[in-house]
Short mmCIF file of C-alpha atoms in Angstrom, two decimals:
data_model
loop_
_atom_site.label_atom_id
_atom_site.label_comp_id
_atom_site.label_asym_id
_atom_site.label_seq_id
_atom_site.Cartn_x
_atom_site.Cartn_y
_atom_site.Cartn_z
CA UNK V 1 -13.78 -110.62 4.13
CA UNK V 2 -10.76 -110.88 7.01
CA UNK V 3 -10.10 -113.76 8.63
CA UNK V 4 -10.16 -113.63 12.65
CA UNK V 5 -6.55 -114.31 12.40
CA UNK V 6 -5.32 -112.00 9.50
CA UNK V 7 -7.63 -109.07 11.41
CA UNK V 8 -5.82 -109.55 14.69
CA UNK V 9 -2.44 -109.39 12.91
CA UNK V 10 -3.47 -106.08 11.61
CA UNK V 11 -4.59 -104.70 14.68
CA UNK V 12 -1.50 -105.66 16.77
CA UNK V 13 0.41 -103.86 13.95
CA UNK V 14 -1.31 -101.01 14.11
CA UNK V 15 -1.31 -100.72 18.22
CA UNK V 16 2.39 -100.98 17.33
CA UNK V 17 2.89 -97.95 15.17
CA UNK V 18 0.56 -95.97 16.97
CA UNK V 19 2.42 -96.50 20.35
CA UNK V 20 5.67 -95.62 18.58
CA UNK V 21 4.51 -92.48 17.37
CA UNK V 22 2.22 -91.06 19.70
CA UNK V 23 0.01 -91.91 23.05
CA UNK V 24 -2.60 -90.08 24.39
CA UNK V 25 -3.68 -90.67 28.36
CA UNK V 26 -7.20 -89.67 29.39
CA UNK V 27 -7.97 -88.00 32.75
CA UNK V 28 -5.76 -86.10 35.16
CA UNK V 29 -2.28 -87.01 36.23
CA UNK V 30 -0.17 -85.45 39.09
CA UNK V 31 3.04 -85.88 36.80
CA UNK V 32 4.78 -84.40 33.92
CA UNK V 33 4.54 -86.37 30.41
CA UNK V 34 7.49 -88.31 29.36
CA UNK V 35 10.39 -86.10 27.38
CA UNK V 36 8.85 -83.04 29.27
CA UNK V 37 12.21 -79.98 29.48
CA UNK V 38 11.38 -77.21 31.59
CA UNK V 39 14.30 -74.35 31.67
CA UNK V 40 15.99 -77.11 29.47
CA UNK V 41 16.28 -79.94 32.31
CA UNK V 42 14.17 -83.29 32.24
CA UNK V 43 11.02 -83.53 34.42
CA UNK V 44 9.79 -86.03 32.67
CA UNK V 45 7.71 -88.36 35.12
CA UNK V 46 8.03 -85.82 38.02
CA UNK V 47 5.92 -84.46 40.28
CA UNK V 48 5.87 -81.01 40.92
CA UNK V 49 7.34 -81.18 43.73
CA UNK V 50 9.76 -83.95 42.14
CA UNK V 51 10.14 -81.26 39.27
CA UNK V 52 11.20 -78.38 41.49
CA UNK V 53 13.67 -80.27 43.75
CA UNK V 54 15.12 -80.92 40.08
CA UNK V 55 15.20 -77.40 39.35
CA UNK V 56 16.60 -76.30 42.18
CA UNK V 57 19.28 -78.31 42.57
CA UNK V 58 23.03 -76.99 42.19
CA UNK V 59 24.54 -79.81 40.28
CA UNK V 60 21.28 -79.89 38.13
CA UNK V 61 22.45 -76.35 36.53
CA UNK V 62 24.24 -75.44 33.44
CA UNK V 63 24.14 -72.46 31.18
CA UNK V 64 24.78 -73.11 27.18
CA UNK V 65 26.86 -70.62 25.86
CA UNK V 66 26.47 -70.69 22.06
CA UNK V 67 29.43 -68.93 20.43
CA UNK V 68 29.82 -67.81 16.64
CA UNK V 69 31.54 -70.85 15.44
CA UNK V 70 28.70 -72.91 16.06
CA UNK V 71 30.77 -74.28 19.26
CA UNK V 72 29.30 -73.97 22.62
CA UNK V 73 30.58 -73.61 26.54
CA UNK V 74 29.31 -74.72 29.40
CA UNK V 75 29.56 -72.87 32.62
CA UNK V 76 28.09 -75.26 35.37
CA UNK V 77 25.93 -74.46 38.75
CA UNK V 78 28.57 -76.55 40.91
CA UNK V 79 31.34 -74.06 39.81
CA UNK V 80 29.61 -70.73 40.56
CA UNK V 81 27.76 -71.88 44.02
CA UNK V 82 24.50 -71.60 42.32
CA UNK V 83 21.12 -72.28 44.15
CA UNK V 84 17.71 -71.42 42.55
CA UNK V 85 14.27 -71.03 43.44
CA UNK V 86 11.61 -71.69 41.41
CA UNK V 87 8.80 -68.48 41.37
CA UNK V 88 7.02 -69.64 38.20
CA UNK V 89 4.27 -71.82 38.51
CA UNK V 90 4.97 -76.04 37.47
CA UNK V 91 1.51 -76.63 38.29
CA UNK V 92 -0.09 -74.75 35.30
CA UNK V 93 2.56 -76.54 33.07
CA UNK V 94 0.97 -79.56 34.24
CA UNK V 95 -2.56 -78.74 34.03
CA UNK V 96 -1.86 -77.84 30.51
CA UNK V 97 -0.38 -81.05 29.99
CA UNK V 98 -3.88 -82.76 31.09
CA UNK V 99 -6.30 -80.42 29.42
CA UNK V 100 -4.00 -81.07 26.01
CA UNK V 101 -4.88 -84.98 26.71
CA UNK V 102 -1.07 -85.68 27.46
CA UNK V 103 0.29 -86.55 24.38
CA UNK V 104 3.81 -87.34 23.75
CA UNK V 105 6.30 -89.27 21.28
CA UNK V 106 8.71 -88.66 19.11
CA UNK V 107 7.10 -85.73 17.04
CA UNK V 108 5.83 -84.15 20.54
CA UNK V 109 7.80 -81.21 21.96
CA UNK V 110 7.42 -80.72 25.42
CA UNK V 111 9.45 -77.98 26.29
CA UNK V 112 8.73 -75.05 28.80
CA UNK V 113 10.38 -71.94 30.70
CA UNK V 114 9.31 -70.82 34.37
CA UNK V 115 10.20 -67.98 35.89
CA UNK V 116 13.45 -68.74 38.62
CA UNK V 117 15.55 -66.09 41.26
CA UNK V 118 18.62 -67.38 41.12
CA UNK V 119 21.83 -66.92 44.07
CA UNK V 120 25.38 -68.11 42.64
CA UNK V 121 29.10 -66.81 43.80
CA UNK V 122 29.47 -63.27 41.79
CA UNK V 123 33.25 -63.60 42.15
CA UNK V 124 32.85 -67.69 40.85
CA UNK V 125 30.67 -66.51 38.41
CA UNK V 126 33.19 -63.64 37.76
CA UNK V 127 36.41 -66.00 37.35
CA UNK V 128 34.85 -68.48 35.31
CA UNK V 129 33.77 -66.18 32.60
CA UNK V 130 37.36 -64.29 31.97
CA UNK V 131 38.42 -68.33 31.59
CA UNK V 132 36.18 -69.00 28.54
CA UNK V 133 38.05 -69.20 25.83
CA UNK V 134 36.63 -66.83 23.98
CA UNK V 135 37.20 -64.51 26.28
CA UNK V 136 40.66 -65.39 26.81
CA UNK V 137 40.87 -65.12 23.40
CA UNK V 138 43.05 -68.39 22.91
CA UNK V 139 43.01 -69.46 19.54
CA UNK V 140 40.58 -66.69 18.17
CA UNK V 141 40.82 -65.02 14.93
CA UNK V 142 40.29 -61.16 16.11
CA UNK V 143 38.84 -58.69 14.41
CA UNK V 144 40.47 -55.32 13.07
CA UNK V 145 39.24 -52.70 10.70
CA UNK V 146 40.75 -51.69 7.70
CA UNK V 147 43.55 -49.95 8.01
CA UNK V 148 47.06 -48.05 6.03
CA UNK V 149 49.86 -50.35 5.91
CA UNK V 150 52.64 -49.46 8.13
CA UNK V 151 55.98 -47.45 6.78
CA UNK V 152 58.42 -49.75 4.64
CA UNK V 153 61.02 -48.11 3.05
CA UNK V 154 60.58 -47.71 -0.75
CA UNK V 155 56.94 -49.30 -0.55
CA UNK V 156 54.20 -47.03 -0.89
CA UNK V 157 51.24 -47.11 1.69
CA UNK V 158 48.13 -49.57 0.77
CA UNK V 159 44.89 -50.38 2.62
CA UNK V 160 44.88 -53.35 4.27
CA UNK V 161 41.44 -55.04 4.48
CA UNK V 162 39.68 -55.34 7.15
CA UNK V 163 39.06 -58.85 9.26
CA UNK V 164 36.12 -59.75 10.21
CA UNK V 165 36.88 -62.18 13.92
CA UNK V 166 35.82 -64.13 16.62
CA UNK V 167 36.66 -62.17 19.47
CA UNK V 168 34.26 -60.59 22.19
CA UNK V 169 34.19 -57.37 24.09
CA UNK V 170 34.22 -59.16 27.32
CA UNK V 171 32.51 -56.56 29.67
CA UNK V 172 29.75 -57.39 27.83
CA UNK V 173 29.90 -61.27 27.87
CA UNK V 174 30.18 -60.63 31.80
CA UNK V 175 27.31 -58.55 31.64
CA UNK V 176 25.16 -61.15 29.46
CA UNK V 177 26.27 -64.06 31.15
CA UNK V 178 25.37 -62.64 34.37
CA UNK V 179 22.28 -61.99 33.77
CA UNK V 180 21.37 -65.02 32.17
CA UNK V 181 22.61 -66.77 35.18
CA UNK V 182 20.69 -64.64 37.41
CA UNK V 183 17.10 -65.46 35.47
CA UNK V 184 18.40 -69.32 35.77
CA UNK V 185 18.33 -69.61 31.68
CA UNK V 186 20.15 -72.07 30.13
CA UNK V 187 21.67 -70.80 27.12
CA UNK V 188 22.65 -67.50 25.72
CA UNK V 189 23.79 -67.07 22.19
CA UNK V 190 26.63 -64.19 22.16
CA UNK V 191 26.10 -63.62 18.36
CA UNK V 192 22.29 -62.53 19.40
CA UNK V 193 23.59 -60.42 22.16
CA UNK V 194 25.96 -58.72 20.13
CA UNK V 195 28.93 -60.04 22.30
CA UNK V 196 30.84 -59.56 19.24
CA UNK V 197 33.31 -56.90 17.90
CA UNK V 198 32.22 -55.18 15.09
CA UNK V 199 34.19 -53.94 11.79
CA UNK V 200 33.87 -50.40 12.17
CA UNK V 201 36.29 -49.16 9.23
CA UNK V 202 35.98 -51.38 6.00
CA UNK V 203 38.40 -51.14 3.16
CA UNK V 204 35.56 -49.33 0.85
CA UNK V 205 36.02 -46.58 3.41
CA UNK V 206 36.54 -43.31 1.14
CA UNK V 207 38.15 -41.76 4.23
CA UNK V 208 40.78 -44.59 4.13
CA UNK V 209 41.52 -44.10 0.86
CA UNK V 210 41.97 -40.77 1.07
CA UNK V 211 44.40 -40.88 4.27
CA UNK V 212 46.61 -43.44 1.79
CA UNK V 213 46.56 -41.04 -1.46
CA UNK V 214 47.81 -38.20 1.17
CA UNK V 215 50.08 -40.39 2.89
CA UNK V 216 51.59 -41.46 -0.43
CA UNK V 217 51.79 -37.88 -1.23
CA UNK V 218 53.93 -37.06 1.46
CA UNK V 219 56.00 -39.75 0.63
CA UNK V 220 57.32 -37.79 -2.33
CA UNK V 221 57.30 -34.11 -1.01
CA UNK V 222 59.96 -33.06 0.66
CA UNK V 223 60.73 -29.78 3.08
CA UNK V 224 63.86 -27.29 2.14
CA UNK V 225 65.09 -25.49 5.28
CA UNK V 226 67.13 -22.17 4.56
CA UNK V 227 69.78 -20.98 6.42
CA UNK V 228 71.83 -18.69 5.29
CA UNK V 229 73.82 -20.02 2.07
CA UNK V 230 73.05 -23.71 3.51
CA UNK V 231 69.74 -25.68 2.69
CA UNK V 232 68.87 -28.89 4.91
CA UNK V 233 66.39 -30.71 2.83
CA UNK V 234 64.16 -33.32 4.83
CA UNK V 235 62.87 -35.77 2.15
CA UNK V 236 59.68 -37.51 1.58
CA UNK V 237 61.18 -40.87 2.42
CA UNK V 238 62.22 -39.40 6.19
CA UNK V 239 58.34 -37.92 6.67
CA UNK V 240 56.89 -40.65 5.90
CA UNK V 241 58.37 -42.52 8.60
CA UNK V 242 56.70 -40.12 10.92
CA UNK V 243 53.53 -40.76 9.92
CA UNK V 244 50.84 -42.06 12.21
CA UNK V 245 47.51 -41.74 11.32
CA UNK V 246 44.81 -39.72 10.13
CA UNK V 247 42.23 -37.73 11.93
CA UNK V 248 39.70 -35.05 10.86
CA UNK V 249 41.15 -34.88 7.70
CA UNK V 250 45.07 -34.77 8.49
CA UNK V 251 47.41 -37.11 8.40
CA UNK V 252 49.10 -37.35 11.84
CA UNK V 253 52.43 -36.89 13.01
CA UNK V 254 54.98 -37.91 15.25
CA UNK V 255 55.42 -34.69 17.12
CA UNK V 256 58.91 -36.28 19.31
CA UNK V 257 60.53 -37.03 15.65
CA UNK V 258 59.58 -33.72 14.65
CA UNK V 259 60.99 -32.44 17.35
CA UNK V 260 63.47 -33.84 17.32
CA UNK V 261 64.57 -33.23 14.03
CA UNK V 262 64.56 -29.17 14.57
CA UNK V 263 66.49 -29.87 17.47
CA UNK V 264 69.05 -31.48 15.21
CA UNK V 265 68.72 -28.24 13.04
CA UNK V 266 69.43 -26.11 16.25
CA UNK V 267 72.25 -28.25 17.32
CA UNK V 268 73.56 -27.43 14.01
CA UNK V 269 72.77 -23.85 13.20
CA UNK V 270 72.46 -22.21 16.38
CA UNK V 271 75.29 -19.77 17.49
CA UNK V 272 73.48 -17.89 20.32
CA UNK V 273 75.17 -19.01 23.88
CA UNK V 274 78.14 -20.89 21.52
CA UNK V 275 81.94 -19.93 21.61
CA UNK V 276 82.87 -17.90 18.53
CA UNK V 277 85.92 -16.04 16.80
CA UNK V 278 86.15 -12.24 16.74
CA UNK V 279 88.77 -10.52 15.04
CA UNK V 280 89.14 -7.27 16.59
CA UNK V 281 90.04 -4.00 15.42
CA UNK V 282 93.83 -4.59 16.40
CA UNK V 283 93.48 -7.93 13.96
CA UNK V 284 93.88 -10.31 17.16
CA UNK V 285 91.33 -13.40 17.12
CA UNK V 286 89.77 -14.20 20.28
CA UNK V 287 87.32 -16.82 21.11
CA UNK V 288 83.59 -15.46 23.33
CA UNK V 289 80.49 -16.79 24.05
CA UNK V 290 77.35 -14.76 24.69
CA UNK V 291 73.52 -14.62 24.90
CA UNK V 292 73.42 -12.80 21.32
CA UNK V 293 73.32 -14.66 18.02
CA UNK V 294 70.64 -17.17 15.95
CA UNK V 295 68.28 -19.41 18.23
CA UNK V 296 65.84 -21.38 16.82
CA UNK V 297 62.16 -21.16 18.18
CA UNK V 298 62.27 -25.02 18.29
CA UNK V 299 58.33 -25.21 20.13
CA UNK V 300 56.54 -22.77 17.33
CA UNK V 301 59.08 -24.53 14.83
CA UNK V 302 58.05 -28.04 15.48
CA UNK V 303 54.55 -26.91 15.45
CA UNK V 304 55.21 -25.60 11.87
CA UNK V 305 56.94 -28.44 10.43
CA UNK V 306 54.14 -30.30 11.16
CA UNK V 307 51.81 -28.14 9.66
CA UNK V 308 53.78 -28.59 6.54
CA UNK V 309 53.77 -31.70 6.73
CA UNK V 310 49.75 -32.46 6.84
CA UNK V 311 50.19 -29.93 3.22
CA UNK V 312 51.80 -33.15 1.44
CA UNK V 313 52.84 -30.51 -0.41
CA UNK V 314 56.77 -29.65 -1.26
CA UNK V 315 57.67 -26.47 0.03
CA UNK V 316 60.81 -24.10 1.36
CA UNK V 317 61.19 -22.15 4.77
CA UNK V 318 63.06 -20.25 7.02
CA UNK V 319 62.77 -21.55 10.59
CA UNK V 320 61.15 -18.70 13.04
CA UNK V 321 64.04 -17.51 15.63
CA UNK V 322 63.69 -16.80 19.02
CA UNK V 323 66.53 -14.13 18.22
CA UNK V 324 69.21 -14.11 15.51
CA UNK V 325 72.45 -12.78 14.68
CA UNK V 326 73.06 -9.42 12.32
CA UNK V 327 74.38 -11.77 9.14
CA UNK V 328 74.91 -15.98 8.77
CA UNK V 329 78.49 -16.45 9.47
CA UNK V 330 79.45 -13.53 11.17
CA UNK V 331 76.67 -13.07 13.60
CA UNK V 332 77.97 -9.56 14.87
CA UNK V 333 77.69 -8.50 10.71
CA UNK V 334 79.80 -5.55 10.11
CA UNK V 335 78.73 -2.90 12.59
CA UNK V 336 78.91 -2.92 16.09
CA UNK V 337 80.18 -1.43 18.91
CA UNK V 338 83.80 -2.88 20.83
CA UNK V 339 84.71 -3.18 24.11
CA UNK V 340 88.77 -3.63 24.71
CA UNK V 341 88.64 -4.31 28.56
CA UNK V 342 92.27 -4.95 28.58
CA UNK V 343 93.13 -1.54 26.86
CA UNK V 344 90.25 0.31 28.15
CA UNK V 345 88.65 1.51 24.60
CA UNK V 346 85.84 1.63 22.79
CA UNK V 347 85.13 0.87 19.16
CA UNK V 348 81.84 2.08 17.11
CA UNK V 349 82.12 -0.25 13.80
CA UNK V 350 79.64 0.91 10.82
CA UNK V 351 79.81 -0.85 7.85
CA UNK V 352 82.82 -2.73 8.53
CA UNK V 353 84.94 0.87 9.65
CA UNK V 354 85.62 2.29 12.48
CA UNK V 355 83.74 5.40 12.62
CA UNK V 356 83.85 6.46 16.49
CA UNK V 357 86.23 5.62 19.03
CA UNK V 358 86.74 6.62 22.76
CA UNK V 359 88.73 5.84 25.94
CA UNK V 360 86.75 4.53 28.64
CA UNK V 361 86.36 3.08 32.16
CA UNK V 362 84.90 -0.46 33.16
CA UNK V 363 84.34 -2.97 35.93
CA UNK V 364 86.64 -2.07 39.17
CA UNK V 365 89.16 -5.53 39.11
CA UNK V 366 89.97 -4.94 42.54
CA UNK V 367 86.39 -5.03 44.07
CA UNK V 368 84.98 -7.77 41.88
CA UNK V 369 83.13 -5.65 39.78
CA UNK V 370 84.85 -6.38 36.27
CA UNK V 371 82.89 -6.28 33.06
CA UNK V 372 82.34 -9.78 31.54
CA UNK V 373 83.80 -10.57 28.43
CA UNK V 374 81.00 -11.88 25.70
CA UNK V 375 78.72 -11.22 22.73
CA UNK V 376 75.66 -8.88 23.65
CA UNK V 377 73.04 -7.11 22.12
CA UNK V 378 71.84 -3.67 22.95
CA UNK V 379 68.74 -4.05 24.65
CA UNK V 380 67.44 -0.73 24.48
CA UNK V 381 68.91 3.65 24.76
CA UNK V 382 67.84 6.30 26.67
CA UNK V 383 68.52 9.76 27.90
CA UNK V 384 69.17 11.27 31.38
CA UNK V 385 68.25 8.39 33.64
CA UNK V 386 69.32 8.01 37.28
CA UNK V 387 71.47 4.75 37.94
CA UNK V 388 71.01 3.56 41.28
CA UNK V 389 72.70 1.07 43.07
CA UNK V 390 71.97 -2.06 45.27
CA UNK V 391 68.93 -0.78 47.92
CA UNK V 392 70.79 -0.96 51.35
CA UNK V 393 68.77 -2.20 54.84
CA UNK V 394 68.10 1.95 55.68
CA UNK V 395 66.11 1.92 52.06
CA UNK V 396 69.13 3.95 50.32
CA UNK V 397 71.04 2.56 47.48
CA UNK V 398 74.35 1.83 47.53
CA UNK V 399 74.97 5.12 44.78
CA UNK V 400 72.85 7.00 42.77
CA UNK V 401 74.00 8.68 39.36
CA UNK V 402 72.22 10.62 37.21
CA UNK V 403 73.16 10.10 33.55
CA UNK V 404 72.51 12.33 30.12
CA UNK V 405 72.72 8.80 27.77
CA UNK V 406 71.81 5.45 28.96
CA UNK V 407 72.52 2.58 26.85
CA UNK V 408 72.74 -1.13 28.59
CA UNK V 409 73.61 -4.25 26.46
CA UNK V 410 74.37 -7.07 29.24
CA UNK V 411 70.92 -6.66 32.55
CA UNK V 412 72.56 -3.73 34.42
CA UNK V 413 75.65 -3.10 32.54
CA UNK V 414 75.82 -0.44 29.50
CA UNK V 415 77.61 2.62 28.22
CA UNK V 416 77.20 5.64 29.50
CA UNK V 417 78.29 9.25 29.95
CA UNK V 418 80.28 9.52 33.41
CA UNK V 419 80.57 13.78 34.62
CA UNK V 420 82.04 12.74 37.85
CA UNK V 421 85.39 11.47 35.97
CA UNK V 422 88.45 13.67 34.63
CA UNK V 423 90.38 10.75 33.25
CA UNK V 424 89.60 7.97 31.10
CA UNK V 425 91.32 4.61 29.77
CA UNK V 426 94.79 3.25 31.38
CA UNK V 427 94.89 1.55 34.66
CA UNK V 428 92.14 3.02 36.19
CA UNK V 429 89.58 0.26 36.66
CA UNK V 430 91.99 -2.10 38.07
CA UNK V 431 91.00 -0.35 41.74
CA UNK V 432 89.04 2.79 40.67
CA UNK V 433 86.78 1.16 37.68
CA UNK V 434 83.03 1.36 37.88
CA UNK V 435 80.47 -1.45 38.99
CA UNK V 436 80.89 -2.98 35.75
CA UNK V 437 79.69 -0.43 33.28
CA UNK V 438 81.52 1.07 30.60
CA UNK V 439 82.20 4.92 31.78
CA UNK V 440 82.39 7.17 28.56
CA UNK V 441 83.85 11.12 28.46
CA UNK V 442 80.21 13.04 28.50
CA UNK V 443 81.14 14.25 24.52
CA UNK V 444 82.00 10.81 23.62
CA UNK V 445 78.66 9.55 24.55
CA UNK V 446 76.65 11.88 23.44
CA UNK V 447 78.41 10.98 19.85
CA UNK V 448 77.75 7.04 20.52
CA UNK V 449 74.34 7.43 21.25
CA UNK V 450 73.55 8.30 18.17
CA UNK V 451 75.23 5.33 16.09
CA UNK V 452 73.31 2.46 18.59
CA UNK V 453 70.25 1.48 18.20
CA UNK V 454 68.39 -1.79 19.79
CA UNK V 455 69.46 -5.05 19.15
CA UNK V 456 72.98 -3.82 17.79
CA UNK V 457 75.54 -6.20 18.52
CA UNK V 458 78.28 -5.31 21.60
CA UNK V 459 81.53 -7.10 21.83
CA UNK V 460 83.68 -7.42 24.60
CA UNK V 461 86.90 -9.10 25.08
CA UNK V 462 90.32 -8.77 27.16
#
């Protein structure tokens, strides 16, 4: 049996335990149970009215921004100009509180959300979330997909792995954090909203590893330009440098260094437009320029090399040509036609002899008309054709000739048979020449016109 005194010791005891673990209030009371959160702030022993002037107040705001690190942020309601209003309803979270016999204590969570409507400074709001530092990005490890190391020379290309960071896409944060703000929550976890960037290439990627076996390839293959005799060989080494990327199955190139490498062949191994030596008949060496020779296509050529290039394979070409010259290293080759303006005479050249030959009449000196000295090609022949002139303000030319063979090398200036004449070669075009073709005795033409054809090379020279 307990003694009166041993019995009350027990029972103060147990009134002591049983207070610091739990208490339970009977009837109805008009305010919140001790340790009671609602949207994460303390109402505990408030009113409802008590609890919504809580709620509502600026300085009482604060939104938890849980980032992947386990760290957090806070962005306040005093920075953004933020003022709430409370559309839920506190009075059914304290009616439940009464009909559940308000219990609290330690092991008693009382934690509830209402609905809010929120106003706050969008441009506060705004500035404060580019200065979080995640999304300033201070400190952050960022993440990057696997990728194909970049060109060292000697080194062959490798996959570097991929890096799985800390760094947001911060349109999105905006866009979370906004809204979160606008509801009046109190914490957002980015990780949850997929605030995160993502690994989108890993280093298992077969794609990746087959953009580094091709890339390696091309670092061994290597592209044998022809011209002529001479080879320009563009190694492995050199293309590899150039390299990119890889897209749709192709390594990618760096169309400027292309470029700019077939301009480099064209600097070297074009003759078209360039001064050259011609020996002429009389074995005198003058130096001309002129339209004809070898150009290089470098657009369509560029284009090409590339294409090559995304082969990895090894390979030899000849570059494509907007035009090019009869032989390499004597463009005009060994037949030809030869214009001696000085000594008035024509020269037909076939296979390397002469095999025609004619007096003849060119540009009139006096009257500005004389025939420009260069390297030409023959654009084109034809027979009995009517040369006109310069159209004159009355809509009449300034001559009009008809002609039995018409053969122009240089726009508007050719050979061509010339009736109206009874004397050829000499002084004559000083102050009687023509507009600046080259007059031919009728015979002689006819004769010429059939050793040119189109494209033949035409040389003239004082």
């Amino acid at each position: 049996m307990i003694s009166r005194k041993r019995f009350g010791l027990w029972l103060a005891a147990a009134v002591f335990v049983c207070g610091f673990c739990t208490a339970a209030y009977g009837g109805e009371q008009d305010t919140f149970v001790t340790g009671t959160f609602i949207n994460g702030i303390d109402v505990g022993g408030q009113t409802v009215e008590g609890a919504k002037g809580i709620l509502e107040k600026p300085d009482g705001y604060q939104l938890e921004i849980l980032k992947k690190n386990g760290e957090k942020d806070i962005i306040r309601g005093s920075e953004i100009g933020y003022r709430a209003t409370v559309t839920g309803d506190l009075g059914a979270v304290l009616a439940k509180q009464n009909e559940e016999g308000r219990v609290t204590g330690p092991a008693i969570k009382h934690e509830f959300t209402v609905d809010m409507t929120a106003a706050f400074d969008q441009a506060a709001l705004t500035e404060r979330i580019a200065n979080l530092p995640c999304v300033k990005g201070e400190g952050v490890i960022r993440t990057a997909d696997a990728r194909i190391s970049d060109y060292e020379e000697g080194k062959e290309f490798t996959i570097i792995k991929e890096v799985y960071g800390e760094d947001v896409e911060p349109d999105k944060v905006k866009a979370v954090i906004t809204s979160a703000v606008a509801k009046g929550q109190n914490s957002v976890n980015l990780s949850e909203q997929g605030c995160y960037r993502n690994v989108a290439v890993t280093s298992e990627d077969p794609r990746l590893k087959e953009m580094k076996d091709m890339m390696n390839r091309c670092r061994t293959m290597k592209i044998t330009y022809v011209f002529g005799e001479n080879e320009e060989i563009l190694d492995g080494s050199v293309i590899a440098s150039w390299l990119t990327g890889f897209q749709d199955g192709q390594v990618q190139v760096d169309a400027q260094k292309a470029l700019s490498y077939i301009q480099a062949l064209a600097g070297k191994y074009d003759t078209a437009g360039r001064a050259r030596v011609f020996k002429t008949v009389a074995g005198r060496e003058v130096e001309l320029t002129g339209p004809f020779g070898w150009q290089i296509n470098q657009s369509h050529e560029s284009a090409a090399l590339i294409a090559m290039i995304q082969t990895a394979q090894s390979q030899s070409r000849e570059p494509q040509y907007v035009q090019i010259g009869a032989q390499r290293g004597l463009d005009w080759g060994v037949t030809y036609a030869e214009v001696d303006l000085t000594n008035q005479h024509v020269y037909m050249i076939k296979d390397g002899s002469v095999v025609w030959d004619a007096p003849c009449v060119t540009g009139d000196m006096a009257k500005g008309y004389a025939t420009p000295e260069g390297i030409y090609s023959l654009t084109y022949k034809e027979k009995d054709r009517i040369l006109r002139g310069r159209k004159q303000a009355d809509g009449s030319y300034e001559y009009e000739s008809h002609v039995d063979y018409w053969m122009p090398f240089n726009g508007g200036i050719g050979f061509h048979d010339a009736s109206w004449r009874s004397n050829f070669g000499g002084t004559i075009y000083m102050s009687g020449g023509s507009h600046g073709c080259i007059n031919l005795p009728p015979d002689r033409a006819a004769l010429l016109y059939e050793y040119v054809y189109k494209g033949m090379p035409v040389i003239c020279y004082h």
